[in-house]
XYZ file of C-alpha atoms in Angstrom:
294
model
C 72.441 102.619 61.169
C 69.560 100.355 62.195
C 70.883 97.570 59.962
C 74.316 97.795 61.586
C 72.927 97.827 65.129
C 70.735 94.853 64.315
C 73.620 92.813 62.902
C 75.245 90.934 65.800
C 78.223 89.914 63.703
C 78.919 93.549 62.773
C 78.642 94.591 66.423
C 81.152 91.926 67.435
C 83.586 93.026 64.716
C 83.250 96.725 65.574
C 83.131 96.534 69.373
C 85.101 93.345 69.997
C 88.641 94.788 69.660
C 87.829 97.798 71.850
C 86.231 95.615 74.543
C 89.192 93.228 74.424
C 91.715 96.047 74.904
C 89.599 97.555 77.699
C 89.379 94.184 79.448
C 93.121 93.580 79.219
C 94.091 97.088 80.332
C 91.418 97.769 82.976
C 89.399 94.771 84.110
C 92.130 92.118 84.282
C 94.423 94.222 86.558
C 91.454 95.024 88.823
C 90.560 91.372 89.376
C 94.251 90.449 89.588
C 94.712 93.022 92.357
C 91.621 91.723 94.163
C 93.147 88.253 94.049
C 96.330 89.562 95.684
C 94.331 90.603 98.762
C 94.167 86.933 99.815
C 97.956 86.492 99.720
C 101.023 87.974 101.394
C 104.489 88.414 99.929
C 105.743 89.584 96.550
C 107.051 88.334 93.226
C 110.619 87.946 94.556
C 110.050 86.229 97.908
C 106.975 84.360 96.740
C 103.352 84.408 97.846
C 101.669 82.617 100.716
C 97.930 82.294 101.202
C 96.714 84.652 103.939
C 92.946 84.292 103.661
C 91.182 87.386 104.955
C 94.085 88.494 107.180
C 94.917 91.466 104.950
C 91.311 92.670 104.965
C 90.930 92.374 108.740
C 94.273 94.112 109.205
C 92.805 97.217 107.554
C 90.510 97.747 110.542
C 93.306 97.554 113.125
C 96.149 99.341 111.329
C 96.626 102.861 112.806
C 98.517 103.946 109.678
C 95.438 103.185 107.574
C 93.274 105.295 109.874
C 95.747 108.181 109.665
C 96.019 107.923 105.874
C 92.246 107.580 105.462
C 91.611 110.593 107.697
C 94.065 112.720 105.736
C 92.693 111.518 102.383
C 89.077 112.354 103.253
C 89.985 115.716 104.792
C 92.161 116.614 101.815
C 89.499 115.528 99.302
C 86.736 117.565 100.963
C 88.802 120.753 101.354
C 90.350 120.606 97.877
C 87.056 119.754 96.162
C 85.273 122.659 97.843
C 88.157 124.993 96.988
C 88.417 123.859 93.369
C 84.689 124.058 92.676
C 84.081 127.350 94.509
C 87.083 129.109 92.969
C 86.369 127.599 89.549
C 82.718 128.648 89.671
C 83.528 132.187 90.812
C 86.096 132.532 88.029
C 83.665 131.174 85.432
C 80.998 133.650 86.580
C 83.564 136.425 86.249
C 84.435 135.260 82.724
C 80.791 135.219 81.603
C 79.185 138.175 83.380
C 82.037 140.624 84.058
C 84.892 140.135 81.592
C 82.706 138.653 78.828
C 84.529 138.742 75.463
C 87.681 140.210 77.000
C 88.208 137.158 79.238
C 90.501 135.262 76.830
C 93.781 136.565 78.267
C 92.661 136.110 81.890
C 91.442 132.572 81.161
C 94.800 131.717 79.598
C 96.771 133.103 82.546
C 94.590 131.344 85.141
C 94.752 128.075 83.184
C 98.551 128.219 82.805
C 99.384 126.444 86.137
C 97.348 123.437 84.960
C 99.898 122.621 82.245
C 102.927 123.028 84.512
C 104.637 119.809 85.707
C 103.644 118.829 89.235
C 107.276 118.604 90.347
C 107.979 122.135 89.084
C 104.987 123.541 90.988
C 106.015 121.652 94.145
C 109.573 123.009 93.938
C 108.172 126.517 93.504
C 106.071 126.200 96.661
C 108.952 124.617 98.577
C 111.088 127.657 97.785
C 108.264 130.048 98.661
C 107.616 128.481 102.085
C 111.101 127.280 103.057
C 112.800 128.311 106.295
C 116.295 126.872 105.700
C 118.953 127.416 104.452
C 117.306 130.805 103.936
C 113.825 132.205 104.300
C 111.509 131.858 101.345
C 109.211 134.572 100.049
C 106.436 133.916 102.587
C 108.716 133.956 105.642
C 110.514 137.032 104.309
C 107.176 138.842 104.093
C 106.301 137.731 107.627
C 109.657 138.998 108.907
C 108.998 142.284 107.144
C 105.893 142.888 109.289
C 107.553 141.754 112.515
C 106.387 138.106 112.594
C 108.859 135.276 113.193
C 109.551 132.718 110.480
C 107.307 129.643 110.407
C 108.506 126.105 109.709
C 105.664 125.376 107.312
C 106.740 121.815 106.504
C 107.722 120.903 110.063
C 104.161 121.066 111.383
C 101.337 118.767 110.248
C 98.679 121.486 110.192
C 100.700 124.081 108.277
C 102.015 121.455 105.831
C 98.424 120.429 105.091
C 97.383 123.996 104.263
C 100.418 124.545 102.039
C 99.391 121.436 100.075
C 95.821 122.751 99.869
C 96.983 126.152 98.637
C 99.252 124.612 96.013
C 96.692 122.172 94.619
C 93.850 124.707 94.488
C 96.092 127.259 92.745
C 97.294 124.594 90.326
C 93.864 123.235 89.372
C 91.304 126.034 89.721
C 91.954 127.175 86.140
C 90.880 123.777 84.823
C 87.575 123.827 86.714
C 87.021 127.463 85.735
C 87.196 126.492 82.053
C 85.071 123.378 82.626
C 82.331 125.343 84.395
C 82.657 128.219 81.932
C 81.741 125.793 79.143
C 78.530 125.001 81.021
C 77.659 128.636 81.697
C 78.009 129.779 78.086
C 75.404 127.172 77.086
C 72.722 128.955 79.128
C 70.394 130.681 76.613
C 70.935 134.433 76.579
C 67.222 135.091 76.027
C 66.425 133.281 79.281
C 68.892 135.470 81.177
C 67.489 138.579 79.507
C 63.921 137.594 80.443
C 64.998 137.104 84.048
C 66.624 140.543 84.077
C 63.428 142.119 82.721
C 61.543 140.451 85.572
C 63.883 142.127 88.058
C 66.340 139.275 88.707
C 69.841 140.709 88.975
C 73.050 139.892 90.816
C 72.806 137.099 93.374
C 69.105 136.484 92.657
C 69.852 135.867 88.969
C 72.659 133.447 89.832
C 70.656 131.590 92.505
C 67.391 131.299 90.562
C 68.556 130.901 86.957
C 72.288 130.345 86.497
C 72.921 127.842 89.308
C 70.027 125.446 88.491
C 70.814 125.474 84.759
C 74.522 124.870 85.366
C 73.891 122.061 87.866
C 74.677 119.176 85.431
C 78.178 120.463 84.640
C 78.641 121.450 88.298
C 77.757 117.919 89.392
C 80.162 116.434 86.851
C 82.904 118.755 88.102
C 82.305 117.720 91.723
C 82.512 114.009 90.857
C 85.599 114.580 88.724
C 87.252 116.621 91.469
C 86.527 114.393 94.440
C 87.581 111.218 92.642
C 90.812 112.895 91.584
C 91.568 114.221 95.068
C 90.842 110.885 96.741
C 93.529 109.382 94.479
C 96.093 112.166 95.006
C 99.696 111.003 94.818
C 102.165 113.046 92.777
C 101.681 116.466 94.390
C 102.030 115.023 97.921
C 105.176 113.071 97.036
C 106.751 116.073 95.322
C 105.957 118.599 98.074
C 106.101 116.803 101.457
C 106.652 113.093 100.661
C 104.009 112.363 103.296
C 105.749 114.270 106.087
C 106.248 115.425 108.697
C 106.135 111.831 109.878
C 103.109 110.340 108.157
C 100.751 113.262 108.816
C 100.293 114.099 105.112
C 100.390 110.535 103.795
C 97.302 109.684 101.689
C 96.055 106.158 101.051
C 97.719 106.101 97.633
C 101.176 106.826 99.056
C 100.720 104.336 101.898
C 99.601 101.741 99.351
C 102.663 102.456 97.185
C 105.089 102.162 100.093
C 103.442 98.994 101.397
C 103.569 97.304 98.000
C 106.914 98.419 96.598
C 109.018 99.632 99.544
C 107.969 96.906 102.000
C 107.201 94.269 99.352
C 103.746 93.309 100.636
C 101.613 93.142 97.495
C 98.681 91.558 99.308
C 98.227 94.265 101.922
C 98.929 96.972 99.341
C 96.147 95.539 97.176
C 93.825 95.569 100.192
C 94.512 99.290 100.646
C 93.829 99.800 96.924
C 90.517 97.948 97.314
C 89.586 100.232 100.223
C 90.357 103.301 98.102
C 88.310 101.939 95.185
C 85.303 101.314 97.422
C 85.658 104.803 98.903
C 85.592 106.411 95.431
C 82.606 104.268 94.432
C 80.619 105.089 97.578
C 81.269 108.831 97.249
C 80.252 108.849 93.570
C 77.029 106.914 94.243
C 76.204 109.208 97.171
C 76.628 112.332 95.019
C 74.472 110.881 92.242
C 71.691 109.781 94.602
C 71.656 113.044 96.551
C 71.339 115.035 93.322
C 68.406 113.071 91.887
C 65.714 115.689 92.097
C 63.811 117.865 89.663
C 65.717 121.144 89.527
C 62.818 122.838 87.722
C 60.681 122.677 90.884
C 62.706 125.534 92.344
């Protein structure tokens, strides 16, 4: 192994093709998109140099502020919901169900493998008000409450999206966090129990600190995924009512391909990239402490 690592020619032969493919697939499009931010137009009508107009337009565009506000709010709520529900389920798998958790884990994980469009259609039918009441409105009518137009109001549409995406993804984070919990040494848990640590005290003092690495990875994975949400929004509300549930990704898509402004669309993409980078760095820096001190 040392001879291979010390041979520069061997390293070039082994790593060169992979680095070349990575550069062509990932790095070149990134820099290409950054170059578009200085131009306006598209491939059909042609491009004209716009300087920093697209970047300055980001700070004055009310649609960007609306999309950014929705994106951040959605990312925070969904990330908290995914991690909390996933962690509670993983604790249930390990400490309550134990070896009999296989069937429950499979059932909870099942929505993860369903197509996004199928899940969105399911929730549309459940919450619809026309041409006939869905399941939710039928239940409300059954207890004497009038039907609610869930997708006609910005607030209710937001919470339907939240409910759908948490239900669809919590099984994935439950399995991810479960993998971290089962790695905690059983003898350490048993020693803590002998010292009188049970229930919440055991989780707070032993389980939570030891599962922090996988918990941190799950948070980063979740928040970066939710900041880049696209398919579930398009399938369920298509950004409506109005533009109240339009994330940055959907606004970027419409700007680039519906309105044909590649330059401004690339500027929105750059804003989203910087947002993901800042959030990830913030999470890493805020978690840099010695967990054993507690």
